[in-house]
Amino acid sequence: MSQPRQPLKPKAAPIFKGLATPATLNPIPSSSPAFATPVHPIRPFNPTAAPAKGNNILPVTLPPANLRPLAFRTFTKKYSLTLTTSALQVLATFIGKHCGTGWKEEGLAEKVLEEVAKSWKSRNGGVIVEGESNDMKDILKNLEGSMVGGKLVASRELSHQNSLSLGSSQNGEVSHTRLGLRPNVLGREDSQSSFGMSTLDVDDDEEDAEIKDPRRWLKVIDAFEQPRLVYNVGKKHFDKESTKPSLFPLPSHKTQVFRNRYNLIHQRLLRNESFQASSIETAKVPPLRRSSSTVATQQQSYKLTPIANLLGRNGSNHMVLGLLTISPTGTLALNDLTGSIALDLTHTKPIPEDGAWFAPGMIVLVDGTYEEDDNNTSAALGGNGGVGGTVGGKFIGFFIGGPPCERRSVTLGLTSQNGEGDTTAGGGFGWVDFLGVGSERAVGSKMRKLEQRLIRKPMDENDLGGRGRMVVLGEVNLDLPHTFQALRKIFGLYAAEPEDDTPMTFVLMGNFVQHAIIARGGSGGSVEYKECFDSLAVLLAEYPTLLQCATFIFVPGDNDAWASSFSAGAATPLPRKGVPEMFTTRIKRTVAAANAEAEKEKKTKADGEVIWASNPSRLSIFGPTHEIILFRDDMSGRLRRTAVKFSSKPVEDDEMGMSPPPTAAPEPEPEPAEMDLNAESHMPNPAPEALSSDIHAARKLVKTILDQGYLSPFNMAIRPVLWDYASALQVYPLPTAMVLCDAEVPAFCVTYEGCCVMNPGTVVAPGRRGVARWVEYDIRGKGGRIREGFF
């Protein structure tokens, strides 16, 4: 009797059997058995596979002195970084543990140091590399998970290769990328790849339609998202603020706002040639000579004296840098980080005369004499009138001026004054990423080449200018019928142009209502406010081409929601958020419908967008190449109300025996070239006297703001500031352009120290019937002009 058959287990073909030993990498198959054709298929490289056992290394104790020469070549010579002793010790311990005995012979340490330096630069850690910092710990932690057998397989840091998830085999023969791109396209290991190049998506070989649109490199930086940088006096560099910002910070943060402002201006002054002492000439200081745009001296240098050092120096002449304030007794005082002193401006002469505003809350330079108080028995520190105490006596000022402005090219270390040259080997803050879009030293030259390729310069005055234009409209009151007529005129002019010549962006600045209707109470104000934007959406729907090809940016004013609900149109704390989303849904749907219509008809993707920015906000075009500040504030009226009034007959310089403080006068620009106050206006030119008065007021306002390097140089009781976000108000480095929308002064375009400052005024020209006015800024030429049209 035959036994029942046992069911046979299914046998797998030999080709599917597991291998006892891993196959050799990338074997070459053969067609002949004589050459031992492998019986298993060639398996593709899997970057997630477990490492081979042979990759284990033997940790060693690496003395920091042995690693110092290699670290010096990598960090100092190649990346201009300085390693502290603690950082060198941390790196030596890390390399000895993970690279073992092959750290030098196999070049493992050099690759690790290279990646650490790149990662440190991408994090903007500063010039000095510290081993105890959190950034260094995070970098080494990321590298530890990316190392196999002492070799760096894949880095998680921000580099041009790794941002596309590119991994490589241990022997470098097989490359794998999640995006399916060729490794020779991505295999660039330059120093620029670690500074946000991947976030800019730059590739010289791409020629698709998307890269030809310059709006791809347009980015709006919200004031609440801008990197919070603080100048470190000890390191002489900028550090990122590590604490989390709050709307209700500690009282000490208010003092820190003044410290940051003072330190920033103080280091800027010390970089000025007028404050750099010469070791050759020690003779008597000759008088100051001024040129059109720079400060020219004959072997002259100034020296700043701290207020605390005035004690015991009765009758001596000094130059003091401090904050102009009002003391509790109602008199003027001057504060710095060392103390406070009463200020006498009875015989003071402003420099330049009637060329700038001086109000409490501004940091000023005062040249004068210290006079002790005879009634003060003990002239010593210890009072509570200033940061470090009140100094007895008073400081009699003979000259007062603002701190000289510094060009953007000097701050960033550029060789040319127009900001289009290459960076120098040292000096400046070219490695600092002020806006989070990449530093000048990392991506500046790359972005300028892209700009030259994508944006052309206008050939003549009749040239439309192409895509490289920005249209700015100020005081767009949507509750006035004349505003919609002016908007139809402006949008109609640009909609009639060819689609390829449509401006890159349209900036509409508040106030979007004439009065703070939100503060009326109840729901009527908010409903009426939303209806204004709904009416604007209906108007924008008439110009689908503009919605598809341009970016619309809205910057609120003091009458806009929600801040005006409790301020009733008064000065609100700066910075302030954009218009709430609940009022803007109709406009967003209109833009989305225009994009969908373009995709349906033209079979191409349209990426028109609308952005509701904060006030102030920054506009970055081509990374750090173009920085444009968008700010809405009626600043001129506040300056007239709070400014210090000087005597009409100041004492002459010779009678005082003093030399005035250094200052930079506004550039004497030709009126047709720098200020096109009547471009496309069919009205007769105004009288020369009125034109001169408007230009003088504009230059006075521009010089005050840019010299202060701060958008709100007032007492915080006059113009409140959110303390933890005060860094968003800093105007340093000097931007390439600035939109300062002030509805109380006539429109202007003024260039000062290479910065084009524009005021579009009101979109409906005041005092002129049926005239629309706006500003058109040429991005490539870095110049603005005022345009007008009838409606």
Short mmCIF file of N, CA and C in Angstrom, two decimals, residues 128-253:
data_model
loop_
_atom_site.label_atom_id
_atom_site.label_comp_id
_atom_site.label_asym_id
_atom_site.label_seq_id
_atom_site.Cartn_x
_atom_site.Cartn_y
_atom_site.Cartn_z
N ILE A 128 32.64 83.83 13.97
CA ILE A 128 33.32 83.03 14.98
C ILE A 128 32.51 81.76 15.23
N VAL A 129 33.15 80.62 15.06
CA VAL A 129 32.50 79.32 15.26
C VAL A 129 32.77 78.86 16.68
N GLU A 130 31.71 78.66 17.43
CA GLU A 130 31.82 78.27 18.83
C GLU A 130 31.32 76.84 18.99
N GLY A 131 32.06 76.07 19.78
CA GLY A 131 31.72 74.66 19.96
C GLY A 131 30.53 74.44 20.86
N GLU A 132 30.23 75.37 21.78
CA GLU A 132 29.13 75.18 22.72
C GLU A 132 27.79 75.63 22.16
N SER A 133 27.77 76.22 20.96
CA SER A 133 26.53 76.75 20.42
C SER A 133 25.59 75.62 20.02
N ASN A 134 24.30 75.95 20.02
CA ASN A 134 23.30 74.96 19.62
C ASN A 134 23.40 74.61 18.14
N ASP A 135 23.82 75.59 17.33
CA ASP A 135 23.95 75.32 15.90
C ASP A 135 25.00 74.25 15.64
N MET A 136 26.13 74.33 16.35
CA MET A 136 27.17 73.33 16.16
C MET A 136 26.69 71.95 16.60
N LYS A 137 25.96 71.89 17.68
CA LYS A 137 25.45 70.60 18.13
C LYS A 137 24.47 70.01 17.12
N ASP A 138 23.60 70.85 16.55
CA ASP A 138 22.65 70.35 15.55
C ASP A 138 23.37 69.88 14.29
N ILE A 139 24.40 70.61 13.87
CA ILE A 139 25.14 70.23 12.66
C ILE A 139 25.80 68.88 12.85
N LEU A 140 26.48 68.69 13.97
CA LEU A 140 27.16 67.42 14.21
C LEU A 140 26.16 66.28 14.40
N LYS A 141 25.01 66.58 14.95
CA LYS A 141 24.00 65.54 15.11
C LYS A 141 23.47 65.08 13.77
N ASN A 142 23.27 66.03 12.85
CA ASN A 142 22.81 65.67 11.50
C ASN A 142 23.88 64.89 10.74
N LEU A 143 25.14 65.30 10.90
CA LEU A 143 26.21 64.60 10.20
C LEU A 143 26.41 63.19 10.74
N GLU A 144 26.20 63.01 12.02
CA GLU A 144 26.39 61.69 12.61
C GLU A 144 25.44 60.67 12.01
N GLY A 145 24.21 61.09 11.71
CA GLY A 145 23.27 60.18 11.08
C GLY A 145 23.48 59.99 9.60
N SER A 146 24.39 60.77 9.02
CA SER A 146 24.65 60.68 7.58
C SER A 146 25.99 60.05 7.26
N MET A 147 26.68 59.53 8.26
CA MET A 147 28.01 58.97 8.04
C MET A 147 27.96 57.45 8.13
N VAL A 148 28.63 56.80 7.20
CA VAL A 148 28.73 55.35 7.15
C VAL A 148 30.20 55.00 6.95
N GLY A 149 30.78 54.28 7.90
CA GLY A 149 32.17 53.87 7.77
C GLY A 149 33.12 55.04 7.70
N GLY A 150 32.79 56.13 8.38
CA GLY A 150 33.65 57.30 8.37
C GLY A 150 33.47 58.19 7.17
N LYS A 151 32.62 57.79 6.23
CA LYS A 151 32.40 58.56 5.01
C LYS A 151 31.04 59.23 5.08
N LEU A 152 30.98 60.43 4.52
CA LEU A 152 29.75 61.21 4.50
C LEU A 152 28.94 60.78 3.28
N VAL A 153 27.81 60.07 3.55
CA VAL A 153 27.00 59.53 2.46
C VAL A 153 25.98 60.54 2.00
N ALA A 154 25.19 61.07 2.91
CA ALA A 154 24.16 62.04 2.55
C ALA A 154 24.01 63.02 3.68
N SER A 155 24.01 64.28 3.35
CA SER A 155 23.88 65.33 4.37
C SER A 155 22.46 65.85 4.40
N ARG A 156 22.01 66.18 5.58
CA ARG A 156 20.68 66.74 5.74
C ARG A 156 20.69 68.26 5.76
N GLU A 157 21.86 68.84 5.65
CA GLU A 157 21.93 70.28 5.69
C GLU A 157 21.53 70.88 4.35
N LEU A 158 21.49 72.19 4.30
CA LEU A 158 21.02 72.91 3.12
C LEU A 158 22.16 73.11 2.16
N SER A 159 22.29 72.23 1.20
CA SER A 159 23.26 72.38 0.14
C SER A 159 22.57 72.13 -1.18
N HIS A 160 23.24 72.53 -2.25
CA HIS A 160 22.58 72.44 -3.55
C HIS A 160 22.31 71.00 -3.94
N GLN A 161 23.21 70.06 -3.57
CA GLN A 161 22.97 68.67 -3.90
C GLN A 161 21.90 68.07 -3.00
N ASN A 162 22.08 68.23 -1.70
CA ASN A 162 21.25 67.50 -0.76
C ASN A 162 19.84 68.04 -0.69
N SER A 163 19.59 69.28 -1.14
CA SER A 163 18.23 69.78 -1.15
C SER A 163 17.37 69.00 -2.13
N LEU A 164 18.01 68.30 -3.07
CA LEU A 164 17.27 67.46 -4.01
C LEU A 164 17.36 65.99 -3.65
N SER A 165 17.78 65.70 -2.41
CA SER A 165 17.85 64.33 -1.89
C SER A 165 18.76 63.45 -2.73
N LEU A 166 19.93 63.94 -3.03
CA LEU A 166 20.88 63.19 -3.83
C LEU A 166 21.76 62.36 -2.91
N GLY A 167 21.78 61.06 -3.13
CA GLY A 167 22.66 60.19 -2.38
C GLY A 167 23.62 59.50 -3.33
N SER A 168 24.68 59.00 -2.83
CA SER A 168 25.66 58.32 -3.67
C SER A 168 26.10 57.05 -2.98
N SER A 169 26.58 56.13 -3.76
CA SER A 169 27.11 54.89 -3.20
C SER A 169 28.43 55.16 -2.54
N GLN A 170 28.89 54.18 -1.80
CA GLN A 170 30.12 54.39 -1.05
C GLN A 170 31.31 54.56 -1.97
N ASN A 171 31.33 53.88 -3.08
CA ASN A 171 32.44 53.98 -4.01
C ASN A 171 32.22 55.04 -5.07
N GLY A 172 31.08 55.72 -5.04
CA GLY A 172 30.84 56.79 -5.97
C GLY A 172 30.52 56.33 -7.36
N GLU A 173 30.19 55.02 -7.58
CA GLU A 173 29.94 54.54 -8.93
C GLU A 173 28.47 54.62 -9.31
N VAL A 174 27.61 54.53 -8.34
CA VAL A 174 26.18 54.55 -8.62
C VAL A 174 25.57 55.70 -7.87
N SER A 175 24.82 56.53 -8.54
CA SER A 175 24.16 57.68 -7.92
C SER A 175 22.67 57.49 -8.02
N HIS A 176 22.01 57.97 -7.02
CA HIS A 176 20.57 57.82 -6.97
C HIS A 176 19.98 59.14 -6.52
N THR A 177 18.93 59.58 -7.14
CA THR A 177 18.24 60.80 -6.72
C THR A 177 16.75 60.58 -6.79
N ARG A 178 16.07 61.12 -5.83
CA ARG A 178 14.63 60.93 -5.73
C ARG A 178 13.89 61.62 -6.88
N LEU A 179 14.52 62.64 -7.45
CA LEU A 179 13.86 63.37 -8.54
C LEU A 179 14.21 62.82 -9.91
N GLY A 180 15.09 61.87 -9.98
CA GLY A 180 15.46 61.28 -11.26
C GLY A 180 16.33 62.17 -12.11
N LEU A 181 17.11 63.07 -11.52
CA LEU A 181 17.95 63.98 -12.28
C LEU A 181 19.34 63.38 -12.42
N ARG A 182 20.01 63.80 -13.44
CA ARG A 182 21.36 63.31 -13.67
C ARG A 182 22.31 63.88 -12.63
N PRO A 183 23.22 63.07 -12.11
CA PRO A 183 24.12 63.58 -11.08
C PRO A 183 25.08 64.63 -11.58
N ASN A 184 25.43 64.61 -12.89
CA ASN A 184 26.37 65.61 -13.37
C ASN A 184 25.75 66.99 -13.39
N VAL A 185 24.41 67.06 -13.40
CA VAL A 185 23.76 68.37 -13.34
C VAL A 185 23.78 68.92 -11.93
N LEU A 186 23.69 67.99 -10.94
CA LEU A 186 23.59 68.42 -9.56
C LEU A 186 24.91 68.39 -8.83
N GLY A 187 25.91 67.84 -9.43
CA GLY A 187 27.16 67.64 -8.70
C GLY A 187 28.05 68.84 -8.67
N ARG A 188 27.58 69.95 -8.09
CA ARG A 188 28.40 71.13 -7.94
C ARG A 188 28.61 71.38 -6.46
N GLU A 189 29.86 71.42 -6.05
CA GLU A 189 30.16 71.62 -4.64
C GLU A 189 30.95 72.90 -4.50
N ASP A 190 30.27 74.04 -4.65
CA ASP A 190 30.92 75.31 -4.44
C ASP A 190 30.44 75.91 -3.14
N SER A 191 31.14 76.95 -2.73
CA SER A 191 30.83 77.54 -1.44
C SER A 191 29.48 78.22 -1.44
N GLN A 192 28.92 78.52 -2.62
CA GLN A 192 27.64 79.20 -2.64
C GLN A 192 26.49 78.26 -2.36
N SER A 193 26.70 76.94 -2.47
CA SER A 193 25.58 76.02 -2.36
C SER A 193 25.07 75.91 -0.94
N SER A 194 25.78 76.41 0.02
CA SER A 194 25.35 76.27 1.40
C SER A 194 24.64 77.50 1.92
N PHE A 195 24.33 78.47 1.08
CA PHE A 195 23.74 79.71 1.55
C PHE A 195 22.39 79.95 0.93
N GLY A 196 21.56 78.95 0.85
CA GLY A 196 20.22 79.14 0.36
C GLY A 196 20.11 79.09 -1.14
N MET A 197 21.09 78.58 -1.84
CA MET A 197 20.98 78.50 -3.29
C MET A 197 19.87 77.56 -3.70
N SER A 198 19.67 76.49 -2.93
CA SER A 198 18.62 75.56 -3.28
C SER A 198 17.25 76.17 -3.08
N THR A 199 17.12 77.09 -2.13
CA THR A 199 15.83 77.74 -1.94
C THR A 199 15.51 78.69 -3.08
N LEU A 200 16.54 79.15 -3.78
CA LEU A 200 16.30 80.02 -4.92
C LEU A 200 16.11 79.25 -6.21
N ASP A 201 16.41 77.93 -6.20
CA ASP A 201 16.22 77.07 -7.37
C ASP A 201 16.92 77.64 -8.59
N VAL A 202 18.21 77.84 -8.48
CA VAL A 202 18.98 78.42 -9.58
C VAL A 202 19.65 77.32 -10.35
N ASP A 203 19.54 77.35 -11.65
CA ASP A 203 20.22 76.38 -12.50
C ASP A 203 20.47 77.05 -13.84
N ASP A 204 21.74 77.08 -14.25
CA ASP A 204 22.08 77.75 -15.49
C ASP A 204 21.51 77.04 -16.70
N ASP A 205 21.26 75.74 -16.60
CA ASP A 205 20.86 74.98 -17.77
C ASP A 205 19.36 74.98 -18.01
N GLU A 206 18.60 75.51 -17.07
CA GLU A 206 17.15 75.51 -17.24
C GLU A 206 16.76 76.65 -18.17
N GLU A 207 15.95 76.34 -19.15
CA GLU A 207 15.49 77.34 -20.09
C GLU A 207 13.99 77.22 -20.32
N ASP A 208 13.28 76.69 -19.34
CA ASP A 208 11.85 76.52 -19.52
C ASP A 208 11.16 77.85 -19.37
N ALA A 209 9.84 77.82 -19.58
CA ALA A 209 9.06 79.06 -19.53
C ALA A 209 8.99 79.62 -18.13
N GLU A 210 9.04 78.74 -17.14
CA GLU A 210 8.90 79.21 -15.76
C GLU A 210 10.09 80.04 -15.32
N ILE A 211 11.29 79.63 -15.71
CA ILE A 211 12.46 80.35 -15.26
C ILE A 211 12.61 81.69 -15.98
N LYS A 212 11.95 81.85 -17.11
CA LYS A 212 12.04 83.11 -17.83
C LYS A 212 11.18 84.20 -17.20
N ASP A 213 10.34 83.86 -16.26
CA ASP A 213 9.51 84.84 -15.59
C ASP A 213 10.26 85.36 -14.37
N PRO A 214 10.63 86.64 -14.33
CA PRO A 214 11.39 87.16 -13.17
C PRO A 214 10.60 87.13 -11.88
N ARG A 215 9.27 86.96 -11.94
CA ARG A 215 8.49 86.90 -10.70
C ARG A 215 8.81 85.68 -9.87
N ARG A 216 9.49 84.72 -10.47
CA ARG A 216 9.88 83.54 -9.71
C ARG A 216 10.85 83.89 -8.59
N TRP A 217 11.60 84.96 -8.76
CA TRP A 217 12.56 85.40 -7.75
C TRP A 217 12.06 86.62 -7.00
N LEU A 218 10.77 86.83 -6.99
CA LEU A 218 10.16 87.90 -6.20
C LEU A 218 9.60 87.31 -4.91
N LYS A 219 9.96 87.89 -3.80
CA LYS A 219 9.51 87.38 -2.51
C LYS A 219 9.20 88.55 -1.60
N VAL A 220 8.05 88.46 -0.91
CA VAL A 220 7.64 89.46 0.06
C VAL A 220 7.95 88.92 1.45
N ILE A 221 8.76 89.66 2.19
CA ILE A 221 9.15 89.24 3.55
C ILE A 221 8.29 90.00 4.54
N ASP A 222 7.47 89.29 5.26
CA ASP A 222 6.64 89.88 6.29
C ASP A 222 7.49 90.34 7.46
N ALA A 223 7.09 91.45 8.10
CA ALA A 223 7.88 91.98 9.22
C ALA A 223 7.93 91.01 10.38
N PHE A 224 6.92 90.17 10.53
CA PHE A 224 6.89 89.21 11.64
C PHE A 224 7.62 87.92 11.29
N GLU A 225 8.05 87.75 10.05
CA GLU A 225 8.81 86.58 9.63
C GLU A 225 10.25 86.92 9.28
N GLN A 226 10.60 88.18 9.28
CA GLN A 226 11.95 88.60 8.94
C GLN A 226 12.93 88.15 10.02
N PRO A 227 14.12 87.70 9.63
CA PRO A 227 15.11 87.29 10.64
C PRO A 227 15.42 88.43 11.60
N ARG A 228 15.40 88.11 12.89
CA ARG A 228 15.68 89.11 13.92
C ARG A 228 17.18 89.07 14.24
N LEU A 229 17.91 90.03 13.71
CA LEU A 229 19.35 90.10 13.87
C LEU A 229 19.72 91.21 14.85
N VAL A 230 20.70 90.91 15.69
CA VAL A 230 21.19 91.87 16.68
C VAL A 230 22.70 91.99 16.51
N TYR A 231 23.18 93.23 16.50
CA TYR A 231 24.62 93.44 16.34
C TYR A 231 25.33 93.11 17.64
N ASN A 232 26.31 92.20 17.54
CA ASN A 232 27.11 91.77 18.68
C ASN A 232 28.36 92.63 18.73
N VAL A 233 28.48 93.45 19.78
CA VAL A 233 29.62 94.36 19.88
C VAL A 233 30.92 93.60 20.07
N GLY A 234 30.89 92.51 20.82
CA GLY A 234 32.11 91.74 21.08
C GLY A 234 32.63 91.05 19.83
N LYS A 235 31.73 90.43 19.08
CA LYS A 235 32.15 89.72 17.86
C LYS A 235 32.24 90.64 16.65
N LYS A 236 31.64 91.85 16.75
CA LYS A 236 31.57 92.77 15.62
C LYS A 236 30.87 92.11 14.43
N HIS A 237 29.79 91.46 14.75
CA HIS A 237 29.03 90.74 13.75
C HIS A 237 27.58 90.65 14.21
N PHE A 238 26.71 90.15 13.33
CA PHE A 238 25.30 90.04 13.64
C PHE A 238 24.99 88.63 14.14
N ASP A 239 24.17 88.57 15.18
CA ASP A 239 23.69 87.31 15.72
C ASP A 239 22.18 87.24 15.59
N LYS A 240 21.69 86.02 15.44
CA LYS A 240 20.26 85.81 15.41
C LYS A 240 19.71 85.81 16.83
N GLU A 241 18.58 86.49 17.00
CA GLU A 241 17.94 86.51 18.31
C GLU A 241 17.38 85.12 18.60
N SER A 242 17.79 84.57 19.73
CA SER A 242 17.41 83.19 20.04
C SER A 242 16.09 83.09 20.79
N THR A 243 15.71 84.13 21.50
CA THR A 243 14.47 84.07 22.27
C THR A 243 13.26 84.19 21.36
N LYS A 244 12.17 83.61 21.79
CA LYS A 244 10.94 83.65 21.03
C LYS A 244 10.27 85.01 21.20
N PRO A 245 9.89 85.68 20.11
CA PRO A 245 9.27 87.01 20.23
C PRO A 245 7.90 86.93 20.86
N SER A 246 7.51 88.02 21.49
CA SER A 246 6.22 88.08 22.17
C SER A 246 5.64 89.48 22.01
N LEU A 247 4.33 89.55 21.99
CA LEU A 247 3.66 90.85 21.97
C LEU A 247 3.62 91.48 23.35
N PHE A 248 3.90 90.71 24.39
CA PHE A 248 3.93 91.22 25.76
C PHE A 248 5.25 90.82 26.40
N PRO A 249 6.36 91.42 25.94
CA PRO A 249 7.67 91.03 26.45
C PRO A 249 7.95 91.65 27.82
N LEU A 250 9.10 91.30 28.36
CA LEU A 250 9.54 91.87 29.63
C LEU A 250 9.93 93.34 29.45
N PRO A 251 9.85 94.14 30.52
CA PRO A 251 10.22 95.56 30.39
C PRO A 251 11.66 95.78 29.94
N SER A 252 12.53 94.83 30.24
CA SER A 252 13.93 95.00 29.83
C SER A 252 14.10 95.02 28.32
N HIS A 253 13.14 94.46 27.59
CA HIS A 253 13.24 94.45 26.14
C HIS A 253 13.10 95.85 25.54
#
